[in-house]
């Protein structure tokens, strides 16, 4: 929709807001620029001021393919009228006219695209897709905004912001439940109120202005259920509610769906968090190291992202027992973190966070969005699993080459992605999803292919009836005698020593709150505690869709340990780019509900799957599987003792991986040639 007009003169910028009852021009003051920036997700005053400054790079835009501005923004030509903003997150792309004059901007951030462009050039942006879908409309007037303290079943009241459209008729509602502060989300969600939806953003229990204790994930199912019932009882709601959000805001949707509440009739789940035991507090039962930064940021009543950024994480995370880390780092305990440390197995406390285990209650139509390098990817895997039996049209899957904060950039570390890596139409799809399931609009969203996914290296989007698409399983036996793949008679083994005081790393910055990257691991694969199995150079390209699964046999000299695997793409020049990885704690090899410690030296059978991907290994490249026992920075190094991370001592574990026909350790994946 056309929300704001800017009129630029030699001495001022005038703003006409179509979201106000009287659309009269007013000067763009710093206060107004801040208000509009919260809606647009970038500073309009700065963007408009820089338009004439681009003139100095007009020669480069006419004849070249790249240029860098004095404010260190790098641009690359996509076509004659569109330039990509490289090495930026979020990318603020520019639109140029035939003379090379910049006439507009386009920026996408995970769930919304903002366009600031001269009307004559609007169709050079995603506006064309909205027009083609007949979704461009006049801006609806906003109505009342108020705060309600919504009572839960136990009497606890949750602070809930409500923004209504200007109508006396009951309407459908769209809600997000968040631990990050409800008021920061209202400006971005005004777009739904302008389209006639009621918008609700609620602080979850114990956060911001909501009452009660803050124990992450523990109360979300019942609190969402009570909130949905409250919304449906309001005179401004017609009994239909949708939910939207990412990360924790994705988790709250699936928790709500697991309540079976009939008023929840559509969700848009982005990079959702999964269960605490599988995805957030722990990965495959191995306690998360990286998640401490997040726990620090939500350790107070209000969100403090600055607490994630420290230069002493390496030293701080070596504190043992790990229960002391908050006290050492912040000077006080974090009750929510302490609560999880008291439940190291999948007990009733952990099960309460596991919406995946309540799949029989989940029936809501679901738009599921994530990326190959989303560190909460296990949550999306669980979402795909609980919806696998949905009827056609009841779910839509969008999986891209994105991080957790994804659909916002063209570059991941040193990996340059193509122009189609960002989906500028994502909020169009979200709006169509809500319009169809909350309003009954026949817009065809339910007749589109169920899954859209981006294949790395092929640099193409594909469609399918599900993800991963059906394909026969490919099985590569591991061969310890050649450090490669291939069936061998008898048995063989390869050994390494895992020292918890010198663990193999996950190459991430804990302060960055992003824990999966397509990083080069070639240097680290030479460590003595990393065992690699490498294919010969490929004659033909192989595309892997979904998860890689390692079924393997191993022994350890310790009573407990971890196993970590990583698939890398080894290029002819020797770089080994991370494709995907997986982690498990050995004592949960049979059942996450019961710790079963190892008998030192005994051979055990394991099955360990990576996260999901769609990745094309090119001819001349090699597929490599790394096996080790640590992913420090992502998970705490296992001390290999019964006391585990609650103790202060550790031992070196002697690990042995077995292969051959007697112990057929095998890597399996779905591949297309």
XYZ file of C-alpha atoms in Angstrom:
673
model
C 0.000 0.000 0.000
C 1.091 3.579 -0.553
C 1.652 4.789 2.984
C 3.797 7.935 2.838
C 4.648 10.535 0.174
C 7.849 12.581 0.405
C 8.179 15.837 -1.524
C 11.800 17.005 -1.725
C 12.614 20.659 -2.388
C 15.876 22.559 -2.198
C 15.394 23.509 1.434
C 13.062 20.947 3.014
C 11.297 17.608 2.798
C 7.515 17.547 3.116
C 5.702 14.417 4.244
C 2.149 13.428 3.372
C 0.897 10.500 5.436
C -1.947 8.505 3.950
C -2.440 6.707 7.266
C -3.935 9.831 8.810
C -7.537 11.042 8.425
C -6.316 14.331 6.922
C -3.416 13.804 4.549
C -1.789 17.238 4.597
C 1.942 17.849 4.030
C 4.172 18.464 7.039
C 7.930 19.018 7.387
C 10.131 15.967 7.968
C 11.413 16.780 11.448
C 13.895 14.548 13.328
C 11.046 13.338 15.556
C 8.887 12.444 12.563
C 11.847 10.771 10.824
C 12.334 8.540 13.884
C 8.639 7.643 13.926
C 8.590 6.850 10.210
C 11.874 4.950 10.472
C 10.246 2.527 12.920
C 7.604 1.821 10.264
C 9.945 1.758 7.251
C 12.858 -0.001 9.008
C 15.341 2.553 7.691
C 15.905 6.278 8.236
C 13.984 8.189 5.533
C 15.768 11.481 6.256
C 19.190 9.925 5.721
C 18.048 7.997 2.652
C 16.595 11.108 1.017
C 19.657 13.198 1.886
C 21.896 10.684 0.147
C 19.948 10.619 -3.112
C 21.836 13.563 -4.681
C 25.135 12.263 -3.263
C 24.873 9.217 -5.517
C 25.435 11.580 -8.449
C 29.212 11.340 -8.065
C 29.024 7.623 -8.939
C 26.843 8.047 -12.037
C 29.754 7.279 -14.400
C 30.356 3.995 -12.549
C 26.668 3.172 -12.715
C 26.569 3.800 -16.458
C 29.583 1.682 -17.390
C 30.689 -0.371 -14.383
C 29.388 -3.274 -12.350
C 30.320 -2.207 -8.802
C 31.065 0.905 -6.769
C 31.536 1.834 -3.108
C 30.242 5.043 -1.556
C 32.037 7.291 0.900
C 29.778 5.877 3.632
C 31.173 2.412 2.784
C 28.099 1.014 1.066
C 29.067 -1.336 -1.769
C 26.724 -1.782 -4.721
C 26.670 -4.340 -7.523
C 24.648 -4.108 -10.717
C 21.768 -6.569 -11.046
C 20.403 -4.990 -14.199
C 20.161 -1.589 -15.839
C 17.900 -0.197 -13.132
C 18.631 -2.179 -9.967
C 21.760 -2.336 -7.787
C 22.294 -4.755 -4.902
C 23.693 -3.510 -1.596
C 26.528 -5.969 -0.953
C 28.034 -6.854 2.461
C 25.182 -5.174 4.336
C 22.518 -6.482 6.668
C 19.880 -5.491 5.927
C 20.679 -4.689 2.304
C 19.351 -1.291 1.174
C 19.179 -1.716 -2.610
C 18.887 1.223 -5.004
C 16.824 1.825 -8.139
C 18.232 4.044 -10.903
C 16.634 5.632 -13.945
C 17.897 5.581 -17.522
C 20.314 8.436 -16.802
C 21.840 6.666 -13.812
C 20.106 8.852 -11.234
C 19.077 7.050 -8.052
C 15.293 7.242 -7.803
C 14.514 4.873 -4.958
C 15.369 2.241 -2.383
C 14.159 -1.239 -1.505
C 14.975 -3.108 1.705
C 13.826 -6.472 3.065
C 14.170 -7.685 6.654
C 13.020 -11.260 7.317
C 9.281 -10.515 7.142
C 8.719 -7.135 5.525
C 9.898 -5.152 2.505
C 9.973 -1.355 2.518
C 10.085 0.645 -0.708
C 10.866 4.354 -1.063
C 10.723 5.186 -4.772
C 9.533 7.728 -7.285
C 6.078 6.559 -8.456
C 7.175 6.229 -12.082
C 9.733 3.596 -11.035
C 7.601 1.638 -8.577
C 7.329 -1.346 -10.905
C 11.104 -1.804 -10.750
C 10.506 -2.954 -7.163
C 8.341 -5.556 -5.438
C 5.431 -3.132 -5.830
C 4.906 -4.790 -9.224
C 4.210 -8.135 -7.524
C 1.650 -6.510 -5.213
C -0.013 -4.834 -8.194
C -0.056 -8.061 -10.192
C -1.685 -9.814 -7.230
C -4.275 -7.004 -7.024
C -3.119 -6.342 -3.467
C -2.357 -2.626 -3.724
C -5.074 -0.720 -1.939
C -5.722 2.572 -0.232
C -4.519 2.836 3.335
C -7.154 2.088 5.932
C -7.422 4.516 8.827
C -6.173 3.427 12.212
C -8.547 3.372 15.133
C -8.021 3.042 18.851
C -4.777 1.868 20.458
C -4.751 0.762 24.084
C -3.015 -1.457 26.622
C -4.919 -4.275 28.303
C -3.736 -6.348 31.249
C -5.101 -9.723 30.167
C -5.746 -12.194 33.021
C -4.445 -15.749 32.771
C -6.065 -18.767 34.442
C -3.877 -18.353 37.546
C -4.636 -14.637 37.896
C -1.344 -13.425 36.387
C -1.919 -10.470 34.049
C -0.036 -10.016 30.780
C 0.545 -6.594 29.206
C -1.121 -6.609 25.803
C -1.025 -3.828 23.220
C -4.052 -3.601 20.937
C -4.266 -1.543 17.739
C -7.630 -1.498 15.987
C -8.665 -0.383 12.517
C -11.214 2.424 12.312
C -14.365 0.338 12.072
C -17.270 -0.569 14.319
C -17.490 -4.082 12.872
C -15.739 -7.076 14.487
C -12.622 -8.074 12.558
C -10.021 -10.819 12.484
C -6.898 -10.301 14.589
C -3.175 -10.919 14.095
C -1.032 -11.396 17.201
C 2.593 -11.757 18.224
C 3.646 -12.830 21.724
C 7.188 -11.736 22.554
C 9.796 -11.481 25.322
C 11.413 -8.458 23.629
C 8.946 -5.657 24.380
C 5.559 -5.298 22.730
C 5.837 -1.620 21.805
C 8.760 -2.052 19.422
C 6.656 -4.346 17.213
C 3.567 -2.165 16.841
C 4.975 0.225 14.171
C 5.906 -2.637 11.860
C 2.579 -4.398 12.321
C 0.556 -1.267 11.586
C 0.485 -2.557 8.018
C -2.032 -5.207 9.085
C -4.204 -2.675 10.913
C -4.223 -0.535 7.758
C -5.649 -3.577 5.972
C -8.448 -3.935 8.486
C -7.024 -6.404 11.003
C -6.833 -5.904 14.741
C -3.184 -6.085 15.819
C -2.214 -7.523 19.201
C 1.312 -7.687 20.621
C 1.723 -9.194 24.068
C 4.632 -9.299 26.505
C 4.970 -12.926 27.579
C 4.857 -13.803 31.261
C 7.550 -12.127 33.341
C 8.706 -9.779 30.567
C 8.469 -6.007 30.308
C 5.125 -4.989 31.860
C 3.680 -8.488 32.275
C 3.377 -10.097 35.672
C 4.672 -13.453 36.859
C 8.020 -15.272 36.755
C 10.146 -15.383 33.601
C 11.012 -19.002 32.855
C 11.500 -19.160 29.063
C 9.102 -21.433 27.158
C 7.410 -22.854 30.271
C 4.095 -20.985 30.257
C 3.566 -20.250 26.585
C 1.022 -22.931 25.700
C -1.474 -22.129 28.461
C -0.895 -18.370 28.320
C -1.459 -18.333 24.549
C -4.616 -20.392 24.975
C -5.992 -17.976 27.573
C -5.059 -14.954 25.451
C -6.749 -16.381 22.359
C -9.922 -16.924 24.367
C -9.734 -13.354 25.671
C -9.347 -11.938 22.148
C -12.266 -13.976 20.822
C -14.471 -12.629 23.625
C -13.822 -8.985 22.687
C -16.506 -7.111 20.722
C -13.940 -5.997 18.124
C -12.938 -9.585 17.207
C -14.927 -11.984 15.047
C -13.482 -15.112 16.657
C -10.667 -15.536 14.136
C -7.046 -14.995 15.144
C -3.759 -15.430 13.308
C -0.276 -15.290 14.768
C 3.053 -14.136 13.371
C 6.629 -13.887 14.598
C 10.129 -15.269 14.422
C 12.459 -17.127 16.784
C 10.797 -16.962 20.228
C 7.838 -15.402 18.416
C 7.721 -18.537 16.280
C 7.845 -20.765 19.344
C 4.870 -18.985 20.917
C 2.807 -19.761 17.807
C 3.501 -23.486 17.885
C 2.890 -23.540 21.636
C -0.462 -21.863 20.955
C -1.212 -24.365 18.190
C -0.364 -27.208 20.588
C -3.137 -25.970 22.890
C -5.675 -26.867 20.205
C -7.463 -23.523 20.610
C -10.090 -23.265 17.831
C -9.782 -19.478 17.491
C -6.229 -19.783 16.137
C -6.821 -20.194 12.406
C -3.522 -19.264 10.726
C 0.119 -18.851 11.703
C 3.185 -17.398 9.991
C 6.146 -19.066 11.680
C 9.617 -17.725 10.912
C 12.891 -19.298 12.127
C 10.940 -20.816 14.983
C 12.565 -22.096 18.129
C 11.922 -25.746 18.887
C 11.846 -27.650 22.147
C 14.293 -26.735 24.896
C 15.947 -30.168 24.885
C 16.463 -30.360 21.123
C 16.981 -26.788 19.970
C 17.295 -23.985 22.513
C 18.753 -24.871 25.895
C 20.365 -27.995 24.457
C 21.142 -29.541 21.068
C 20.486 -33.254 21.055
C 20.793 -33.172 24.836
C 24.149 -31.322 24.756
C 23.783 -28.013 26.678
C 24.088 -24.936 24.500
C 27.052 -22.658 25.036
C 26.019 -19.992 22.547
C 22.584 -19.601 24.128
C 24.179 -17.978 27.195
C 24.396 -14.709 25.265
C 20.632 -14.782 24.763
C 20.007 -15.648 28.413
C 22.154 -12.645 29.381
C 20.098 -10.345 27.137
C 16.815 -11.410 28.764
C 18.162 -11.670 32.306
C 16.350 -8.516 33.408
C 12.722 -7.499 33.149
C 13.420 -5.730 29.857
C 15.358 -6.855 26.809
C 19.005 -5.710 26.917
C 20.730 -6.787 23.675
C 23.910 -4.983 24.719
C 24.506 -7.725 27.308
C 25.195 -10.171 24.465
C 28.233 -8.196 23.373
C 31.332 -8.924 25.432
C 34.993 -9.385 24.627
C 35.523 -11.970 27.374
C 33.098 -14.711 26.316
C 35.948 -17.179 25.727
C 37.157 -16.798 29.300
C 33.711 -16.496 30.874
C 32.353 -19.652 29.240
C 35.193 -21.675 30.770
C 33.715 -21.066 34.240
C 32.806 -24.310 36.016
C 30.353 -25.336 37.139
C 28.419 -23.599 34.388
C 25.733 -22.593 36.896
C 28.219 -19.964 38.127
C 28.567 -18.232 34.734
C 25.761 -15.667 35.252
C 27.098 -14.728 38.685
C 30.617 -14.275 37.327
C 29.490 -12.430 34.199
C 26.600 -10.339 35.502
C 26.993 -10.361 39.256
C 23.705 -12.187 39.760
C 21.964 -15.422 38.872
C 19.503 -15.833 35.992
C 16.530 -17.735 37.462
C 15.343 -19.040 34.097
C 18.778 -20.406 33.255
C 19.160 -21.957 36.696
C 15.796 -23.665 36.266
C 16.932 -25.393 33.082
C 20.224 -26.523 34.623
C 18.184 -28.405 37.207
C 16.631 -30.534 34.445
C 19.464 -32.142 32.435
C 17.210 -34.878 31.020
C 13.950 -34.858 29.099
C 11.732 -34.880 32.172
C 8.298 -33.343 32.735
C 9.807 -29.845 32.909
C 11.509 -30.266 29.523
C 8.504 -32.041 28.021
C 6.356 -29.027 28.877
C 8.384 -26.967 26.381
C 8.057 -29.563 23.618
C 5.202 -28.511 21.330
C 6.406 -31.132 18.844
C 5.310 -33.856 21.283
C 1.721 -32.530 21.078
C 1.469 -32.952 17.319
C -1.987 -34.501 17.633
C -3.301 -31.119 18.856
C -1.758 -29.099 15.998
C -4.015 -28.497 13.005
C -3.710 -24.773 12.255
C -2.788 -23.755 8.666
C 0.903 -22.872 8.821
C 3.256 -20.741 6.748
C 6.740 -22.031 7.682
C 9.783 -19.888 6.834
C 13.433 -20.517 7.664
C 16.935 -20.751 6.219
C 19.742 -23.247 5.795
C 21.921 -21.371 8.294
C 19.256 -20.688 10.907
C 20.666 -21.742 14.284
C 17.096 -22.565 15.366
C 16.703 -24.828 12.328
C 15.744 -27.756 14.536
C 12.548 -25.880 15.361
C 11.669 -25.681 11.673
C 12.478 -29.381 11.230
C 10.013 -30.101 14.033
C 7.430 -27.806 12.403
C 7.761 -29.642 9.093
C 7.335 -32.930 10.922
C 4.158 -32.013 12.836
C 2.560 -30.696 9.626
C 3.689 -33.509 7.308
C 0.175 -34.991 7.108
C -1.575 -31.688 6.440
C -3.938 -31.622 3.490
C -2.691 -29.780 0.386
C -2.996 -26.031 0.764
C -2.872 -26.083 4.565
C 0.829 -25.286 4.817
C 3.369 -23.323 2.821
C 7.128 -23.830 3.218
C 9.707 -21.170 2.314
C 13.354 -22.159 2.885
C 16.132 -19.862 1.712
C 19.908 -19.302 1.950
C 19.445 -17.397 5.175
C 20.724 -16.993 8.715
C 18.485 -16.814 11.782
C 17.916 -13.125 11.054
C 17.553 -14.086 7.427
C 16.137 -12.856 4.145
C 18.090 -9.655 4.602
C 21.535 -9.968 2.980
C 23.394 -11.112 -0.121
C 26.631 -12.174 1.591
C 27.299 -14.782 4.295
C 30.881 -14.341 5.469
C 32.849 -14.614 2.212
C 30.064 -16.404 0.336
C 28.429 -14.095 -2.210
C 24.827 -15.019 -2.948
C 22.955 -14.053 -6.125
C 20.255 -11.410 -6.486
C 17.441 -13.920 -5.974
C 18.743 -14.855 -2.505
C 16.431 -12.264 -0.934
C 12.697 -12.785 -1.316
C 11.246 -9.281 -1.479
C 7.741 -10.733 -1.833
C 7.698 -12.407 1.575
C 5.258 -10.002 3.244
C 2.981 -10.283 0.212
C 2.858 -14.045 0.790
C 2.232 -13.562 4.517
C -0.618 -11.149 3.831
C -2.178 -13.510 1.294
C -1.928 -16.333 3.845
C -3.818 -14.347 6.458
C -6.352 -13.001 3.957
C -7.177 -16.516 2.807
C -7.442 -18.265 6.172
C -8.791 -15.405 8.299
C -11.050 -13.736 5.725
C -11.791 -16.462 3.215
C -10.251 -14.565 0.281
C -9.756 -16.828 -2.735
C -6.315 -15.508 -3.704
C -4.778 -18.832 -4.760
C -2.196 -19.060 -1.961
C -3.603 -22.483 -1.038
C -3.130 -23.738 -4.605
C 0.541 -22.849 -4.907
C 3.177 -25.589 -4.585
C 3.580 -26.430 -0.909
C 7.340 -25.934 -0.733
C 9.665 -23.307 -2.185
C 13.351 -23.842 -1.456
C 16.641 -22.370 -2.618
C 19.447 -24.702 -3.684
C 22.909 -23.448 -2.779
C 25.430 -23.277 -5.657
C 22.688 -23.987 -8.189
C 21.379 -20.579 -7.048
C 17.822 -21.435 -7.992
C 14.475 -21.612 -6.254
C 12.613 -24.885 -6.669
C 9.091 -25.995 -5.825
C 7.835 -29.321 -4.530
C 4.872 -30.919 -2.795
C 6.885 -31.182 0.419
C 10.365 -30.701 1.819
C 12.531 -32.564 1.471
C 11.157 -33.691 -1.885
C 10.813 -37.429 -2.278
C 13.961 -39.152 -3.516
C 15.614 -42.531 -2.993
C 18.164 -42.616 -0.187
C 21.829 -42.646 -1.151
C 24.104 -44.574 1.206
C 27.858 -44.125 1.441
C 29.639 -46.582 3.769
C 32.488 -45.039 5.760
C 35.935 -46.536 5.222
C 38.478 -45.976 7.989
C 41.263 -47.548 5.910
C 41.118 -44.830 3.237
C 39.522 -41.963 5.211
C 36.886 -42.040 2.513
C 33.724 -43.853 1.514
C 33.301 -47.395 0.240
C 32.257 -50.844 1.419
C 35.045 -52.955 2.939
C 34.941 -56.472 4.406
C 35.678 -57.143 8.060
C 36.257 -54.205 10.357
C 38.530 -51.211 10.658
C 38.674 -48.238 12.944
C 40.070 -44.750 13.324
C 40.938 -43.201 16.691
C 41.275 -39.767 18.221
C 41.597 -38.239 21.668
C 39.096 -35.622 22.733
C 40.329 -33.181 25.382
C 37.563 -30.978 26.864
C 40.207 -28.360 27.654
C 41.144 -28.091 23.971
C 37.896 -28.713 22.073
C 37.277 -28.419 18.353
C 35.376 -25.175 17.709
C 32.241 -24.056 15.966
C 33.459 -20.998 14.058
C 31.014 -18.409 15.362
C 31.076 -15.260 17.462
C 28.950 -15.790 20.566
C 28.236 -12.051 20.731
C 26.778 -12.129 17.228
C 23.854 -14.373 18.205
C 24.187 -16.243 14.873
C 25.616 -19.747 15.189
C 25.516 -21.333 11.730
C 27.615 -20.017 8.844
C 28.950 -21.436 5.552
C 32.467 -20.926 6.922
C 35.730 -22.493 5.705
C 36.744 -25.269 8.127
C 39.783 -26.529 6.180
C 42.283 -25.365 8.805
C 40.328 -26.921 11.666
C 39.874 -30.231 9.867
C 43.602 -30.848 10.348
C 43.178 -31.097 14.107
C 44.078 -34.482 15.580
C 40.650 -34.720 17.244
C 38.739 -34.351 13.966
C 38.308 -37.460 11.813
C 37.413 -36.809 8.180
C 35.951 -39.044 5.484
C 36.306 -37.497 2.022
C 34.897 -38.527 -1.340
C 36.916 -38.451 -4.570
C 36.326 -35.397 -6.778
C 32.802 -35.621 -8.137
C 32.360 -36.321 -11.828
C 28.803 -35.006 -11.820
C 27.007 -32.538 -9.599
C 25.099 -33.958 -6.626
C 22.264 -32.055 -4.963
C 21.386 -33.024 -1.395
C 17.943 -32.060 -0.104
C 17.078 -32.464 3.561
C 19.222 -33.921 6.329
C 22.321 -36.090 6.139
C 22.191 -38.979 8.600
C 25.184 -40.827 10.007
C 24.504 -44.313 11.325
C 27.729 -45.304 13.067
C 29.466 -47.530 15.568
C 31.822 -46.047 18.139
C 33.427 -46.599 21.511
C 34.766 -44.215 24.121
C 37.034 -44.604 27.121
C 34.717 -42.222 29.002
C 31.368 -42.767 30.718
C 29.845 -39.875 28.788
C 30.823 -37.840 25.746
C 29.387 -35.974 22.760
C 29.453 -36.674 19.039
C 29.453 -33.887 16.462
C 29.366 -34.234 12.687
C 29.773 -31.699 9.915
C 29.371 -31.988 6.149
C 31.698 -29.717 4.191
C 32.093 -28.895 0.507
C 35.763 -29.234 -0.416
C 36.596 -27.134 -3.462
C 39.540 -27.848 -5.799
C 41.567 -25.138 -4.035
C 41.176 -26.939 -0.693
C 38.591 -24.744 0.997
C 36.105 -26.782 3.057
C 32.880 -24.819 3.393
C 30.432 -25.818 6.112
C 27.195 -27.150 4.624
C 25.382 -28.453 7.703
C 26.084 -30.137 11.038
C 24.592 -32.156 13.882
C 25.274 -32.859 17.571
C 24.228 -35.419 20.168
C 25.046 -36.320 23.750
C 26.019 -40.006 23.848
C 24.095 -40.891 26.995
C 20.816 -40.051 25.230
C 21.550 -42.340 22.265
C 18.502 -44.524 22.953
C 16.022 -42.307 24.771
C 16.230 -38.602 25.667
C 14.119 -39.291 28.735
C 16.722 -41.537 30.314
C 20.452 -40.996 30.614
C 22.308 -44.212 29.812
C 25.983 -43.777 30.598
C 28.615 -45.564 28.553
C 30.602 -48.610 29.506
C 34.180 -47.526 28.725
C 35.491 -49.353 25.676
C 32.120 -50.838 24.705
C 31.003 -50.445 21.093
C 27.680 -48.643 20.755
C 25.448 -47.934 17.795
C 24.370 -44.338 17.106
C 22.210 -42.422 14.650
C 22.962 -38.722 14.274
C 21.310 -36.402 11.744
C 22.439 -32.959 10.648
C 20.234 -29.939 10.195
C 18.574 -29.640 6.787
C 19.882 -28.125 3.586
C 19.481 -27.956 -0.150
C 23.013 -27.912 -1.494
C 24.601 -28.728 -4.832
C 28.123 -30.162 -4.766
C 29.680 -29.161 -8.080
C 31.804 -31.351 -10.377
C 35.408 -31.425 -9.192
C 34.367 -30.771 -5.585
C 34.424 -33.384 -2.833
C 31.956 -34.135 -0.057
C 33.634 -34.448 3.321
C 32.184 -35.725 6.597
C 33.936 -34.611 9.778
C 33.418 -36.510 13.031
C 34.574 -35.101 16.353
C 33.324 -34.695 19.916
C 32.980 -30.945 20.328
C 31.566 -27.806 18.752
C 32.825 -25.282 21.265
C 31.072 -21.905 21.092
C 27.890 -23.751 20.113
C 27.772 -26.385 22.874
C 29.720 -26.685 26.104
C 32.616 -29.145 25.791
C 31.507 -32.364 27.463
C 33.875 -33.085 30.405
C 33.414 -36.842 29.810
C 32.381 -37.460 33.427
C 29.224 -38.442 35.295
C 29.179 -35.075 37.055
C 29.248 -33.412 33.657
C 29.004 -29.644 33.466
C 27.827 -29.461 37.064
C 31.285 -30.590 38.125
C 34.675 -28.918 37.954
C 36.852 -31.720 36.551
C 37.226 -33.344 33.144
C 39.057 -36.262 31.557
C 40.443 -36.908 28.094
C 38.351 -39.444 26.162
C 39.869 -41.891 23.702
C 37.330 -42.227 20.878
C 37.163 -44.919 18.204
C 34.971 -44.941 15.078
C 34.402 -48.370 13.511
C 33.744 -49.136 9.843
C 33.578 -52.167 7.550
C 31.032 -54.917 7.047
C 31.177 -55.918 10.724
C 30.367 -52.360 11.795
C 28.677 -50.750 8.775
C 28.908 -47.071 9.647
C 27.066 -45.312 6.823
C 26.270 -41.781 5.685
C 22.790 -41.490 4.126
C 21.152 -38.633 2.248
C 18.584 -37.878 -0.434
C 20.396 -36.831 -3.578
C 19.572 -35.818 -7.104
C 22.214 -36.089 -9.787
